[in-house]
PDB file of C-alpha atoms and ligand atoms in Angstrom:
ATOM      1  CA  MET M 804      -2.902  -2.311 -25.051  1.00 57.00           C
ATOM      2  CA  PRO M 805       0.503  -2.783 -26.760  1.00 60.00           C
ATOM      3  CA  ALA M 806       3.395  -3.449 -24.371  1.00 65.00           C
ATOM      4  CA  ARG M 807       5.305  -0.312 -23.459  1.00 67.00           C
ATOM      5  CA  VAL M 808       9.066  -0.460 -23.752  1.00 70.00           C
ATOM      6  CA  LYS M 809       9.600   2.641 -21.624  1.00 86.00           C
ATOM      7  CA  ALA M 810       7.563   4.296 -18.931  1.00 88.00           C
ATOM      8  CA  ASP M 811       5.806   7.559 -19.806  1.00 92.00           C
ATOM      9  CA  LEU M 812       8.135  10.006 -18.062  1.00 95.00           C
ATOM     10  CA  GLU M 813       5.886  13.044 -18.544  1.00 96.00           C
ATOM     11  CA  LYS M 814       3.070  11.242 -16.781  1.00 97.00           C
ATOM     12  CA  ILE M 815       5.371  10.177 -13.948  1.00 97.00           C
ATOM     13  CA  LYS M 816       6.344  13.831 -13.486  1.00 97.00           C
ATOM     14  CA  GLU M 817       2.698  14.860 -13.427  1.00 97.00           C
ATOM     15  CA  LEU M 818       1.801  12.011 -11.055  1.00 98.00           C
ATOM     16  CA  GLU M 819       4.494  13.122  -8.621  1.00 97.00           C
ATOM     17  CA  ARG M 820       3.433  16.757  -8.883  1.00 97.00           C
ATOM     18  CA  ILE M 821      -0.155  15.826  -8.009  1.00 97.00           C
ATOM     19  CA  ILE M 822       0.996  13.600  -5.136  1.00 97.00           C
ATOM     20  CA  SER M 823       3.246  16.311  -3.766  1.00 97.00           C
ATOM     21  CA  GLU M 824       0.429  18.888  -3.842  1.00 97.00           C
ATOM     22  CA  ASN M 825      -1.992  16.511  -2.123  1.00 97.00           C
ATOM     23  CA  LYS M 826       0.197  14.493   0.190  1.00 92.00           C
ATOM     24  CA  THR M 827      -1.670  15.563   3.317  1.00 94.00           C
ATOM     25  CA  LYS M 828      -4.678  13.598   2.025  1.00 95.00           C
ATOM     26  CA  TYR M 829      -3.201  10.516   3.720  1.00 95.00           C
ATOM     27  CA  PRO M 830      -1.105  10.323   6.929  1.00 95.00           C
ATOM     28  CA  ILE M 831       2.055   9.572   4.962  1.00 95.00           C
ATOM     29  CA  GLU M 832       4.571  11.086   7.386  1.00 93.00           C
ATOM     30  CA  LYS M 833       3.070   9.184  10.302  1.00 94.00           C
ATOM     31  CA  ILE M 834       3.096   5.890   8.398  1.00 92.00           C
ATOM     32  CA  ILE M 835       6.774   6.396   7.533  1.00 92.00           C
ATOM     33  CA  GLU M 836       7.652   7.451  11.075  1.00 92.00           C
ATOM     34  CA  ASP M 837       5.826   4.515  12.696  1.00 90.00           C
ATOM     35  CA  GLY M 838       7.240   2.010  10.209  1.00 87.00           C
ATOM     36  CA  ARG M 839      10.778   3.246  10.692  1.00 89.00           C
ATOM     37  CA  LYS M 840      10.545   3.000  14.477  1.00 91.00           C
ATOM     38  CA  GLU M 841      10.373  -0.773  14.200  1.00 91.00           C
ATOM     39  CA  LYS M 842      13.376  -3.070  14.321  1.00 93.00           C
ATOM     40  CA  VAL M 843      14.472  -4.269  10.888  1.00 94.00           C
ATOM     41  CA  ILE M 844      14.059  -7.886  11.934  1.00 94.00           C
ATOM     42  CA  ASP M 845      10.429  -7.185  12.893  1.00 95.00           C
ATOM     43  CA  ILE M 846       9.890  -5.517   9.517  1.00 95.00           C
ATOM     44  CA  VAL M 847      11.209  -8.636   7.774  1.00 96.00           C
ATOM     45  CA  VAL M 848       8.784 -10.888   9.673  1.00 97.00           C
ATOM     46  CA  LYS M 849       5.886  -8.490   9.120  1.00 96.00           C
ATOM     47  CA  THR M 850       6.626  -8.213   5.402  1.00 95.00           C
ATOM     48  CA  ILE M 851       6.579 -11.984   4.948  1.00 96.00           C
ATOM     49  CA  LEU M 852       3.353 -12.258   6.934  1.00 97.00           C
ATOM     50  CA  SER M 853       1.762  -9.585   4.746  1.00 94.00           C
ATOM     51  CA  GLN M 854       2.228 -11.561   1.520  1.00 92.00           C
ATOM     52  CA  ASN M 855      -1.176 -12.330  -0.052  1.00 90.00           C
ATOM     53  CA  THR M 856      -3.268 -11.031   2.817  1.00 91.00           C
ATOM     54  CA  SER M 857      -4.759  -7.847   4.251  1.00 89.00           C
ATOM     55  CA  ASP M 858      -2.979  -5.521   6.693  1.00 89.00           C
ATOM     56  CA  LYS M 859      -5.569  -6.390   9.323  1.00 94.00           C
ATOM     57  CA  LEU M 860      -4.896 -10.146   9.217  1.00 96.00           C
ATOM     58  CA  ARG M 861      -1.157  -9.565   8.975  1.00 96.00           C
ATOM     59  CA  ASP M 862      -1.300  -7.453  12.132  1.00 95.00           C
ATOM     60  CA  ILE M 863      -3.193 -10.157  14.051  1.00 97.00           C
ATOM     61  CA  ALA M 864      -0.609 -12.769  13.009  1.00 97.00           C
ATOM     62  CA  PHE M 865       2.249 -10.432  13.892  1.00 97.00           C
ATOM     63  CA  SER M 866       0.797  -9.737  17.363  1.00 97.00           C
ATOM     64  CA  ASN M 867       0.534 -13.496  17.937  1.00 97.00           C
ATOM     65  CA  ILE M 868       4.191 -13.857  16.995  1.00 97.00           C
ATOM     66  CA  LYS M 869       5.241 -10.933  19.186  1.00 95.00           C
ATOM     67  CA  ARG M 870       3.400 -12.357  22.186  1.00 96.00           C
ATOM     68  CA  ASN M 871       5.248 -15.646  21.817  1.00 96.00           C
ATOM     69  CA  PHE M 872       8.698 -14.531  20.696  1.00 93.00           C
ATOM     70  CA  LYS M 873      10.418 -11.692  22.503  1.00 87.00           C
ATOM     71  CA  ASP M 874      13.278 -11.977  20.056  1.00 90.00           C
ATOM     72  CA  MET M 875      12.465 -12.737  16.411  1.00 92.00           C
ATOM     73  CA  LYS M 876      15.725 -14.698  16.169  1.00 92.00           C
ATOM     74  CA  ASP M 877      14.074 -17.433  18.246  1.00 94.00           C
ATOM     75  CA  ILE M 878      11.761 -18.177  15.317  1.00 96.00           C
ATOM     76  CA  ILE M 879      14.643 -19.936  13.564  1.00 96.00           C
ATOM     77  CA  LYS M 880      14.797 -22.769  16.076  1.00 94.00           C
ATOM     78  CA  ALA M 881      11.155 -22.778  17.113  1.00 96.00           C
ATOM     79  CA  ASP M 882       8.792 -25.614  16.303  1.00 96.00           C
ATOM     80  CA  SER M 883       7.277 -24.960  12.860  1.00 97.00           C
ATOM     81  CA  LYS M 884       3.889 -26.319  13.886  1.00 97.00           C
ATOM     82  CA  LYS M 885       3.714 -23.805  16.727  1.00 96.00           C
ATOM     83  CA  ILE M 886       4.480 -20.902  14.375  1.00 97.00           C
ATOM     84  CA  GLU M 887       2.024 -22.140  11.757  1.00 98.00           C
ATOM     85  CA  LYS M 888      -0.714 -22.121  14.377  1.00 97.00           C
ATOM     86  CA  LEU M 889       0.140 -18.575  15.439  1.00 97.00           C
ATOM     87  CA  ILE M 890       0.047 -17.187  11.909  1.00 97.00           C
ATOM     88  CA  ARG M 891      -2.736 -19.309  10.399  1.00 97.00           C
ATOM     89  CA  VAL M 892      -5.046 -16.288  10.425  1.00 97.00           C
ATOM     90  CA  CYS M 893      -3.077 -14.575   7.634  1.00 96.00           C
ATOM     91  CA  GLY M 894      -2.999 -17.598   5.302  1.00 94.00           C
ATOM     92  CA  LEU M 895      -0.256 -19.790   3.806  1.00 96.00           C
ATOM     93  CA  PRO M 896       1.046 -20.722   7.288  1.00 97.00           C
ATOM     94  CA  LYS M 897       3.418 -23.485   6.130  1.00 97.00           C
ATOM     95  CA  ILE M 898       4.958 -21.400   3.360  1.00 97.00           C
ATOM     96  CA  LYS M 899       5.272 -18.265   5.479  1.00 97.00           C
ATOM     97  CA  THR M 900       6.810 -20.164   8.405  1.00 97.00           C
ATOM     98  CA  LYS M 901       9.419 -21.619   6.082  1.00 97.00           C
ATOM     99  CA  ARG M 902      10.076 -18.221   4.516  1.00 97.00           C
ATOM    100  CA  MET M 903      10.476 -16.505   7.890  1.00 97.00           C
ATOM    101  CA  LYS M 904      12.908 -19.142   9.127  1.00 97.00           C
ATOM    102  CA  THR M 905      14.963 -18.991   5.918  1.00 97.00           C
ATOM    103  CA  ALA M 906      15.017 -15.185   5.787  1.00 97.00           C
ATOM    104  CA  LEU M 907      16.011 -14.788   9.430  1.00 97.00           C
ATOM    105  CA  LYS M 908      18.725 -17.430   9.080  1.00 97.00           C
ATOM    106  CA  GLU M 909      20.184 -15.760   5.975  1.00 97.00           C
ATOM    107  CA  ILE M 910      20.023 -12.273   7.464  1.00 96.00           C
ATOM    108  CA  LEU M 911      21.712 -13.333  10.692  1.00 96.00           C
ATOM    109  CA  ARG M 912      24.370 -15.186   8.749  1.00 95.00           C
ATOM    110  CA  ARG M 913      25.272 -11.938   6.988  1.00 95.00           C
ATOM    111  CA  PHE M 914      24.514  -9.367   9.687  1.00 94.00           C
ATOM    112  CA  GLU M 915      25.379 -10.197  13.265  1.00 90.00           C
ATOM    113  CA  ASP M 916      23.166  -7.271  14.203  1.00 94.00           C
ATOM    114  CA  PRO M 917      20.252  -6.995  11.719  1.00 93.00           C
ATOM    115  CA  GLU M 918      20.029  -3.244  12.440  1.00 94.00           C
ATOM    116  CA  LYS M 919      23.269  -2.968  10.453  1.00 95.00           C
ATOM    117  CA  MET M 920      21.183  -3.600   7.350  1.00 95.00           C
ATOM    118  CA  LYS M 921      20.285   0.088   7.579  1.00 94.00           C
ATOM    119  CA  GLU M 922      23.911   0.966   6.896  1.00 94.00           C
ATOM    120  CA  GLU M 923      24.356  -1.380   3.935  1.00 95.00           C
ATOM    121  CA  GLU M 924      24.750  -0.001   0.418  1.00 96.00           C
ATOM    122  CA  GLU M 925      21.301   0.203  -1.206  1.00 94.00           C
ATOM    123  CA  GLU M 926      21.984  -1.919  -4.292  1.00 94.00           C
ATOM    124  CA  LYS M 927      23.871  -4.567  -2.342  1.00 96.00           C
ATOM    125  CA  LEU M 928      21.093  -4.867   0.209  1.00 97.00           C
ATOM    126  CA  PHE M 929      18.438  -5.133  -2.494  1.00 96.00           C
ATOM    127  CA  SER M 930      20.307  -7.938  -4.291  1.00 96.00           C
ATOM    128  CA  PHE M 931      20.960  -9.719  -1.009  1.00 97.00           C
ATOM    129  CA  LEU M 932      17.305  -9.604   0.051  1.00 97.00           C
ATOM    130  CA  CYS M 933      16.112 -10.724  -3.398  1.00 96.00           C
ATOM    131  CA  SER M 934      18.513 -13.678  -3.208  1.00 97.00           C
ATOM    132  CA  ILE M 935      16.617 -15.052  -0.192  1.00 97.00           C
ATOM    133  CA  LYS M 936      14.000 -17.639  -1.138  1.00 95.00           C
ATOM    134  CA  GLY M 937      10.533 -16.182  -0.566  1.00 92.00           C
ATOM    135  CA  ILE M 938      11.591 -12.540  -0.778  1.00 95.00           C
ATOM    136  CA  GLY M 939      10.945 -10.973  -4.171  1.00 91.00           C
ATOM    137  CA  PRO M 940      11.608  -7.405  -5.350  1.00 91.00           C
ATOM    138  CA  LYS M 941       8.380  -6.142  -3.774  1.00 89.00           C
ATOM    139  CA  SER M 942       9.070  -7.602  -0.317  1.00 93.00           C
ATOM    140  CA  ALA M 943      12.714  -6.498  -0.548  1.00 95.00           C
ATOM    141  CA  SER M 944      11.750  -2.927  -1.306  1.00 94.00           C
ATOM    142  CA  VAL M 945       9.096  -2.862   1.440  1.00 93.00           C
ATOM    143  CA  ILE M 946      11.697  -4.029   3.977  1.00 95.00           C
ATOM    144  CA  MET M 947      14.140  -1.426   2.697  1.00 95.00           C
ATOM    145  CA  ALA M 948      11.574   1.378   2.681  1.00 93.00           C
ATOM    146  CA  PHE M 949      10.921   0.897   6.382  1.00 92.00           C
ATOM    147  CA  ALA M 950      14.594   0.323   7.101  1.00 93.00           C
ATOM    148  CA  GLY M 951      15.155   3.918   6.004  1.00 93.00           C
ATOM    149  CA  PHE M 952      15.832   3.632   2.259  1.00 94.00           C
ATOM    150  CA  ASP M 953      13.827   5.518  -0.340  1.00 92.00           C
ATOM    151  CA  THR M 954      12.274   2.696  -2.377  1.00 94.00           C
ATOM    152  CA  PHE M 955       9.112   2.303  -4.450  1.00 94.00           C
ATOM    153  CA  PRO M 956       7.593  -1.133  -3.794  1.00 93.00           C
ATOM    154  CA  VAL M 957       4.987  -1.984  -6.435  1.00 94.00           C
ATOM    155  CA  ASP M 958       2.038  -3.916  -5.053  1.00 91.00           C
ATOM    156  CA  THR M 959      -1.236  -4.865  -6.693  1.00 92.00           C
ATOM    157  CA  HIS M 960      -2.830  -1.425  -6.063  1.00 95.00           C
ATOM    158  CA  ILE M 961       0.120   0.494  -7.458  1.00 96.00           C
ATOM    159  CA  SER M 962       0.500  -1.679 -10.551  1.00 96.00           C
ATOM    160  CA  ARG M 963      -3.215  -1.276 -11.287  1.00 97.00           C
ATOM    161  CA  ILE M 964      -3.044   2.531 -11.042  1.00 97.00           C
ATOM    162  CA  ILE M 965       0.141   2.743 -13.121  1.00 97.00           C
ATOM    163  CA  ARG M 966      -1.427   0.572 -15.849  1.00 97.00           C
ATOM    164  CA  ARG M 967      -4.717   2.445 -15.843  1.00 97.00           C
ATOM    165  CA  ILE M 968      -3.092   5.860 -16.059  1.00 97.00           C
ATOM    166  CA  GLY M 969      -0.958   4.541 -18.923  1.00 96.00           C
ATOM    167  CA  ILE M 970       2.460   5.103 -17.375  1.00 96.00           C
ATOM    168  CA  ALA M 971       3.642   1.539 -17.972  1.00 96.00           C
ATOM    169  CA  ASN M 972       2.223  -1.929 -18.367  1.00 93.00           C
ATOM    170  CA  GLY M 973       3.199  -5.555 -17.884  1.00 92.00           C
ATOM    171  CA  SER M 974       3.786  -7.513 -14.698  1.00 92.00           C
ATOM    172  CA  ARG M 975       4.362  -5.928 -11.286  1.00 91.00           C
ATOM    173  CA  GLU M 976       8.077  -6.711 -11.589  1.00 90.00           C
ATOM    174  CA  LYS M 977       8.208  -5.078 -15.023  1.00 93.00           C
ATOM    175  CA  ILE M 978       6.412  -1.992 -13.742  1.00 94.00           C
ATOM    176  CA  PHE M 979       8.787  -1.817 -10.781  1.00 93.00           C
ATOM    177  CA  GLN M 980      11.801  -1.897 -13.130  1.00 92.00           C
ATOM    178  CA  MET M 981      10.331   0.619 -15.577  1.00 94.00           C
ATOM    179  CA  VAL M 982       8.892   3.140 -13.149  1.00 96.00           C
ATOM    180  CA  SER M 983      10.842   3.012  -9.893  1.00 94.00           C
ATOM    181  CA  PRO M 984      14.092   4.606 -11.188  1.00 93.00           C
ATOM    182  CA  HIS M 985      12.126   7.672 -12.345  1.00 96.00           C
ATOM    183  CA  ILE M 986      10.202   8.355  -9.138  1.00 96.00           C
ATOM    184  CA  LYS M 987      11.934  11.053  -7.130  1.00 96.00           C
ATOM    185  CA  ASN M 988      10.148  10.734  -3.799  1.00 95.00           C
ATOM    186  CA  LYS M 989       9.649   6.996  -3.817  1.00 95.00           C
ATOM    187  CA  ILE M 990       8.333   6.130  -0.366  1.00 94.00           C
ATOM    188  CA  VAL M 991       5.853   9.027  -0.405  1.00 96.00           C
ATOM    189  CA  ALA M 992       4.558   7.960  -3.842  1.00 97.00           C
ATOM    190  CA  HIS M 993       4.324   4.356  -2.656  1.00 95.00           C
ATOM    191  CA  ILE M 994       2.220   5.137   0.418  1.00 95.00           C
ATOM    192  CA  PHE M 995       0.045   7.668  -1.413  1.00 97.00           C
ATOM    193  CA  LEU M 996      -0.738   5.275  -4.272  1.00 97.00           C
ATOM    194  CA  ILE M 997      -1.504   2.314  -2.010  1.00 95.00           C
ATOM    195  CA  ASN M 998      -4.049   4.438  -0.178  1.00 96.00           C
ATOM    196  CA  HIS M 999      -5.378   5.792  -3.461  1.00 97.00           C
ATOM    197  CA  GLY M1000      -5.829   2.235  -4.741  1.00 97.00           C
ATOM    198  CA  ARG M1001      -7.656   1.157  -1.608  1.00 94.00           C
ATOM    199  CA  ASN M1002      -9.965   4.166  -1.505  1.00 95.00           C
ATOM    200  CA  ILE M1003     -10.411   5.557  -5.030  1.00 97.00           C
ATOM    201  CA  CYS M1004      -8.850   3.508  -7.826  1.00 97.00           C
ATOM    202  CA  LYS M1005     -10.345   0.236  -6.634  1.00 96.00           C
ATOM    203  CA  ALA M1006     -10.067  -2.911  -8.735  1.00 95.00           C
ATOM    204  CA  LYS M1007     -13.826  -2.882  -9.338  1.00 94.00           C
ATOM    205  CA  ASN M1008     -15.692   0.365  -9.980  1.00 93.00           C
ATOM    206  CA  PRO M1009     -12.924   2.944  -9.583  1.00 96.00           C
ATOM    207  CA  LYS M1010     -14.243   6.307  -8.379  1.00 96.00           C
ATOM    208  CA  CYS M1011     -12.866   8.273 -11.340  1.00 96.00           C
ATOM    209  CA  GLU M1012     -15.005  11.359 -10.620  1.00 94.00           C
ATOM    210  CA  GLU M1013     -13.206  11.779  -7.290  1.00 95.00           C
ATOM    211  CA  CYS M1014      -9.749  11.017  -8.657  1.00 97.00           C
ATOM    212  CA  LEU M1015      -6.878  13.490  -8.631  1.00 97.00           C
ATOM    213  CA  PHE M1016      -5.279  11.756 -11.619  1.00 97.00           C
ATOM    214  CA  GLN M1017      -8.279  11.799 -13.944  1.00 95.00           C
ATOM    215  CA  LYS M1018      -6.766  14.377 -16.332  1.00 95.00           C
ATOM    216  CA  ILE M1019      -3.790  12.145 -17.092  1.00 96.00           C
ATOM    217  CA  CYS M1020      -5.575   8.785 -16.963  1.00 97.00           C
ATOM    218  CA  GLU M1021      -5.992   6.613 -20.086  1.00 96.00           C
ATOM    219  CA  TYR M1022      -8.566   4.373 -18.448  1.00 96.00           C
ATOM    220  CA  ARG M1023     -10.713   7.351 -17.610  1.00 95.00           C
ATOM    221  CA  LYS M1024     -10.551   8.618 -21.228  1.00 92.00           C
ATOM    222  CA  THR M1025     -11.369   5.233 -22.744  1.00 90.00           C
ATOM    223  CA  HIS M1026     -14.087   4.543 -20.250  1.00 83.00           C
ATOM    224  CA  TYR M1027     -15.838   7.816 -21.003  1.00 69.00           C
ATOM    225  CA  LYS M1028     -15.468   7.478 -24.774  1.00 57.00           C
ATOM    226  CA  LYS M1029     -17.353   4.202 -24.598  1.00 49.00           C
ATOM    227  CA  LYS M1030     -20.277   5.733 -22.718  1.00 46.00           C
TER     228      LYS M1030
HETATM  229  S1  SF4 G 990      -9.151   8.241 -13.125  1.00 69.01           S
HETATM  230 FE1  SF4 G 990     -10.119   6.353 -12.453  1.00 69.01          FE
HETATM  231  S2  SF4 G 990      -8.939   4.697 -13.352  1.00 69.01           S
HETATM  232 FE2  SF4 G 990      -7.721   6.570 -13.505  1.00 69.01          FE
HETATM  233  S3  SF4 G 990      -6.406   6.515 -11.707  1.00 69.01           S
HETATM  234 FE3  SF4 G 990      -8.221   7.674 -11.196  1.00 69.01          FE
HETATM  235  S4  SF4 G 990      -9.653   6.223 -10.281  1.00 69.01           S
HETATM  236 FE4  SF4 G 990      -8.055   5.073 -11.349  1.00 69.01          FE
END
């Protein structure tokens, strides 16, 4: 497929219309509400733990951390080996320990109270988070989404769906840059599409017959032409 220079705006509109008409399919409001109840500093730790792993393993690692650290700030000075042991279950323990320590240090250097991040200007906060080693645009927008901002983090499920439908192509970062500015209800679209990717538009054998987006999907058209 030739590289797209711009996202297909008509398809984005249609995608959002379909999501909006079917948003009760997944417990989106509850996910947002639960996520936004958490302290920002917990969200930062959780987001780093969730890199390259499943939600289930991330949650086990996070519970281990919570049981051992009442205040996430204590991670900064804690023994790395101890943390690595606690989070081993979610993979990359050395890297994630380093990333958590760095992120917490940087955040506390800038915000005496990390909850103040919620009041920061959106663009400034995004650039600040992306400037921290180990936090890329996806992690930054996940943190911001649950800190109360309307962002559209692009993970592996979302990038796959966006490419298959034919809205945009390229890397996850490229898709984020091309698509995110045009999504009106970003956090809702993010949660809907993640769930859609896990349940319907799977990496292997997508269930196109059950898909709400089949009328606008390039992959579906091509796939059926070949049959
Ligand atoms: S029609 Fe198939 S490939 Fe296209 S978005 Fe739906 S499940 Fe994915």
